[in-house]
Coordinates of C-alpha atoms in Angstrom, one line a residue:
X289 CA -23.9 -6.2 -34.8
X290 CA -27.5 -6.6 -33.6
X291 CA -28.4 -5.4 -29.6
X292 CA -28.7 -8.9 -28.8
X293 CA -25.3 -10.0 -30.2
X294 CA -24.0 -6.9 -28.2
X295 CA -25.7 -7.7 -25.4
X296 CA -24.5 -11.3 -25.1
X297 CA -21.0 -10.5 -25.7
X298 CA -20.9 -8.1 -22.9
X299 CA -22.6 -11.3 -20.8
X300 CA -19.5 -13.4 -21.7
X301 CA -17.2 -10.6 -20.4
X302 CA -15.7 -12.1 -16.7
X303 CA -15.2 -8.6 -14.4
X304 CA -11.9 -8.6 -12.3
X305 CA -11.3 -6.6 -9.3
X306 CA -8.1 -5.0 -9.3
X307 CA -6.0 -4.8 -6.0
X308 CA -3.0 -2.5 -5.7
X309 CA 0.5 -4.1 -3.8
X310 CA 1.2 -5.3 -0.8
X311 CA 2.7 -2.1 -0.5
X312 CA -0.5 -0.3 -0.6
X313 CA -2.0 -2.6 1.3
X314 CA -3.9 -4.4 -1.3
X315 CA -6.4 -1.8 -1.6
X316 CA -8.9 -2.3 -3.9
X317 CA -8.3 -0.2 -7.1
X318 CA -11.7 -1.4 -9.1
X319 CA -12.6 -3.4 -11.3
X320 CA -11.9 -4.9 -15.1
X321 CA -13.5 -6.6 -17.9
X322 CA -12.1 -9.2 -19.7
X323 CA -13.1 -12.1 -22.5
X324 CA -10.0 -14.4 -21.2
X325 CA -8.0 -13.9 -18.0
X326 CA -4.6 -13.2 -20.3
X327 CA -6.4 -9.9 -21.7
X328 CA -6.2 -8.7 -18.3
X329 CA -2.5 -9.1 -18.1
X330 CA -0.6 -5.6 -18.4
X331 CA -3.1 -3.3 -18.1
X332 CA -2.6 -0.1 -16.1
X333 CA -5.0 1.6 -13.9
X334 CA -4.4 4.8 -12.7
X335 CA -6.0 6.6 -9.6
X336 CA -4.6 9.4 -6.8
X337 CA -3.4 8.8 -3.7
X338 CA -6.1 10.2 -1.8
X339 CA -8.2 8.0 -2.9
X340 CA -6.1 5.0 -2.0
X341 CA -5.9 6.8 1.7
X342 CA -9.1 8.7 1.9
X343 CA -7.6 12.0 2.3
X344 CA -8.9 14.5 -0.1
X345 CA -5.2 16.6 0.8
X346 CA -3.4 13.7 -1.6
X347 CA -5.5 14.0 -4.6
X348 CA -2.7 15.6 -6.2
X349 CA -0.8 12.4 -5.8
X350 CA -1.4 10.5 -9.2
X351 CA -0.4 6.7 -9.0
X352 CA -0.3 4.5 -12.4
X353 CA -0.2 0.4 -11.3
X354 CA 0.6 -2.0 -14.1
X355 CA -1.8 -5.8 -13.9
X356 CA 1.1 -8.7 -13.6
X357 CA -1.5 -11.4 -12.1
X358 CA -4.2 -13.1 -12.2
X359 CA -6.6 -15.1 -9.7
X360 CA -10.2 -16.4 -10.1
X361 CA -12.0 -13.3 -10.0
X362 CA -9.5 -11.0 -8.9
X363 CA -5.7 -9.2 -10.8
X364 CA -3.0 -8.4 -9.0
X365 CA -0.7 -5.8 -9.8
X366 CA 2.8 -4.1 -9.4
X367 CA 3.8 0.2 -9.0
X368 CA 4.5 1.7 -11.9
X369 CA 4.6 5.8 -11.1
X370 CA 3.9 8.1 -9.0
X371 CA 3.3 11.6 -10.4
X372 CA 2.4 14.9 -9.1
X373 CA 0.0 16.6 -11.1
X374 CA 0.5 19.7 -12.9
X375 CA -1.6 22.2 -11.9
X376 CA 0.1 21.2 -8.1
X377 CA 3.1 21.6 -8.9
X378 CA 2.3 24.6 -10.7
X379 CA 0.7 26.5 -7.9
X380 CA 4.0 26.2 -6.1
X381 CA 5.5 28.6 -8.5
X382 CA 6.1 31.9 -7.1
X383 CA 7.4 34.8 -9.2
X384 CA 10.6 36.2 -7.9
X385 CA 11.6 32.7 -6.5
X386 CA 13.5 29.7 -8.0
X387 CA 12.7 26.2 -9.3
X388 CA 15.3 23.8 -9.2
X389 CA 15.0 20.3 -11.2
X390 CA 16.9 17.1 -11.5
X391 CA 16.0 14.3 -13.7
X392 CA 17.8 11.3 -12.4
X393 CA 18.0 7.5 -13.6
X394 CA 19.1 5.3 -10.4
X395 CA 19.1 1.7 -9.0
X396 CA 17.8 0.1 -5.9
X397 CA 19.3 -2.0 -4.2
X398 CA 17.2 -4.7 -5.7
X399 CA 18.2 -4.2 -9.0
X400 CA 15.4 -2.1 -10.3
X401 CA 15.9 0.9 -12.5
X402 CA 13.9 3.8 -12.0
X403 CA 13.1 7.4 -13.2
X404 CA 13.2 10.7 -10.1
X405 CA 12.2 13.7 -10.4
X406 CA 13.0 15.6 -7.3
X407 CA 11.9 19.5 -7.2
X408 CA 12.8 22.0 -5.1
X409 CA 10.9 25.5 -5.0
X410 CA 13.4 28.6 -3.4
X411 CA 11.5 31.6 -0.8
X412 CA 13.6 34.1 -3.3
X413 CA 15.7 34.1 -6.5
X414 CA 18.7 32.0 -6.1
X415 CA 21.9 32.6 -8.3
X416 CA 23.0 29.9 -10.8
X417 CA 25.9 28.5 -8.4
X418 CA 22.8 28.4 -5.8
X419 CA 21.1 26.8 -8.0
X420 CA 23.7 24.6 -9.1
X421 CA 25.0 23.4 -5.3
X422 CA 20.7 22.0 -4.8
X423 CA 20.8 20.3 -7.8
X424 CA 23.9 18.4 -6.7
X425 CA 22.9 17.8 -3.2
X426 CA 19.3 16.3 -4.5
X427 CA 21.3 14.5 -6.7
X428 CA 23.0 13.1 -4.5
X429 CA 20.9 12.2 -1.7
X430 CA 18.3 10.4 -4.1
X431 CA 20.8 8.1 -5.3
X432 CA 22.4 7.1 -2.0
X433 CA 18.7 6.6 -1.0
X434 CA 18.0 4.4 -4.2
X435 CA 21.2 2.4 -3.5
X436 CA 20.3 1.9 0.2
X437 CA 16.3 0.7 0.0
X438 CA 14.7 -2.0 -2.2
X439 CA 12.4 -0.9 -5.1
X440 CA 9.7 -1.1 -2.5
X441 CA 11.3 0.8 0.0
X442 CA 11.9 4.0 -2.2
X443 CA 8.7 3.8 -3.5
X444 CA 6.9 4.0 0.0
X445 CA 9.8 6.7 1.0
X446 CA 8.4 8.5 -1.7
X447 CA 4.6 8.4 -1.7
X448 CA 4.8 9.5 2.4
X449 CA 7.2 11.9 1.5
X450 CA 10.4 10.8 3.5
X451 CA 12.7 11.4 0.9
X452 CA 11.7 15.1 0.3
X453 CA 11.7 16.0 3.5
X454 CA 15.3 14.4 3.9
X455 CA 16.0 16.5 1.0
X456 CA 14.4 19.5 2.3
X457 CA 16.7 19.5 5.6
X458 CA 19.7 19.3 3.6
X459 CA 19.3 21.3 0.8
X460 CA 18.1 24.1 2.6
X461 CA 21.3 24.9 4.1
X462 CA 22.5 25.9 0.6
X463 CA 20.0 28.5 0.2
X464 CA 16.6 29.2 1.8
X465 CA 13.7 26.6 0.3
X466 CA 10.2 27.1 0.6
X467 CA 9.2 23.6 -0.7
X468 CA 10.9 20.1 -1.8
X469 CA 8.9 17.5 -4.0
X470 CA 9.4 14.4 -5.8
X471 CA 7.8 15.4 -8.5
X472 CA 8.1 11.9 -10.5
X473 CA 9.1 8.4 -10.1
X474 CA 8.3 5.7 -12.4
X475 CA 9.8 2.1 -13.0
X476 CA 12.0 1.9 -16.0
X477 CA 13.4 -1.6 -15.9
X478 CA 12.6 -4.8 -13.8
X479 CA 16.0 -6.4 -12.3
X480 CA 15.8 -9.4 -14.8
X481 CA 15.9 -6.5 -17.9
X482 CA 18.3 -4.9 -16.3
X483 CA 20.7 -7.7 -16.0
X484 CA 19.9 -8.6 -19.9
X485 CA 20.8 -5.4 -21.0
X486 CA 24.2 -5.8 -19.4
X487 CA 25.0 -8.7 -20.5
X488 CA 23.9 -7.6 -24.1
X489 CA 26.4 -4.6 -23.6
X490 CA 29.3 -7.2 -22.6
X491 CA 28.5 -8.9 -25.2
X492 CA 29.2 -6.3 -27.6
X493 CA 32.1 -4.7 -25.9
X494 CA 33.8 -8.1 -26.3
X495 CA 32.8 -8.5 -30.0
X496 CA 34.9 -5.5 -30.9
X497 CA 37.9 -6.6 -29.4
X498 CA 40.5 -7.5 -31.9
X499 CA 42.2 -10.8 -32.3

């Protein structure tokens, strides 16, 4: 392809700017090129949440927003994750202390299905009963909180770091804790898949029932 045939193909291309939630107060996340508004359509765009709130402190905040519309000039989009990054979480690692990890699949209240992570780092070596008794209180706790708030709700509970402090003053009475993160939480399923997949389930229960 010749530099002019380049060069007017990028001309065609119609730039978006991307706007993150209502949530996140439609901040503006950047900007997108595109031959035809539909190519815009599920794209993700990632960035931190420092940048979103110009503190440098939340850098180690990653966010991931998925495109679900489109306007004239502009593309709206939904929360996907929110993920702490690694070397964070690795420089909460202390040798001689524990980390304790629970990977949970819950629902809001609002139907949605999502992916936690929550994390909790110990001041010294807890035994495996210890470890055990945090793992069932964060377990806990995030799923009465997922089945109390909207998928919105637990989302900004999460990103200003409600929900690990309320798991912090809990869990702590179990053994000492130096540190409570969510480490991860990601969207697995919108409400209308969710119901789908149920009734798909139902639907094959009920097939093996014999006549």
């Amino acid at each position: 392809m010749s530099e002019r045939s380049v060069s007017r193909q990028q001309q065609t291309k119609r730039w978006y700017t991307v706007f993150a939630p209502e949530s996140f107060d439609r901040a503006e996340l950047g900007e997108t090129p595109a031959d035809e508004p539909n190519a815009v359509l599920d794209r993700t765009i990632e960035t931190t949440l420092g940048e979103l709130t110009d503190d440098a402190g939340a850098n180690n905040v990653k966010l991931t927003f998925r495109i679900t519309d489109i306007g004239s000039d502009a593309a709206y989009t939904e929360f996907e994750k929110h993920e702490l990054t690694r070397d964070y979480l690795g420089s909460l690692v202390r040798r001689g202390a524990s980390k304790v990890e629970a990977y949970l699949t819950v629902r809001t209240s609002d139907d949605y299905r999502v992916r936690i992570q929550p994390v909790a780092f110990t001041t010294k070596k807890a035994d495996d009963s210890q470890e055990k008794a945090i793992r069932k209180e964060m377990t806990e706790l995030v799923e009465e909180a997922a089945s109390e708030r909207t998928f919105e709700e637990l989302t900004d509970s999460v990103t200003q770091g409600r929900l690990s402090s309320a798991i912090y003053g809990e869990a702590r009475t179990i053994y000492p804790l130096r540190r409570v993160e969510i480490g991860k939480l990601a969207l697995d399923a919108h409400p209308d898949e969710v119901a789908e997949e149920e009734a798909t389930a139902v639907d094959v229960d009920e097939s093996d029932v014999e006549v």
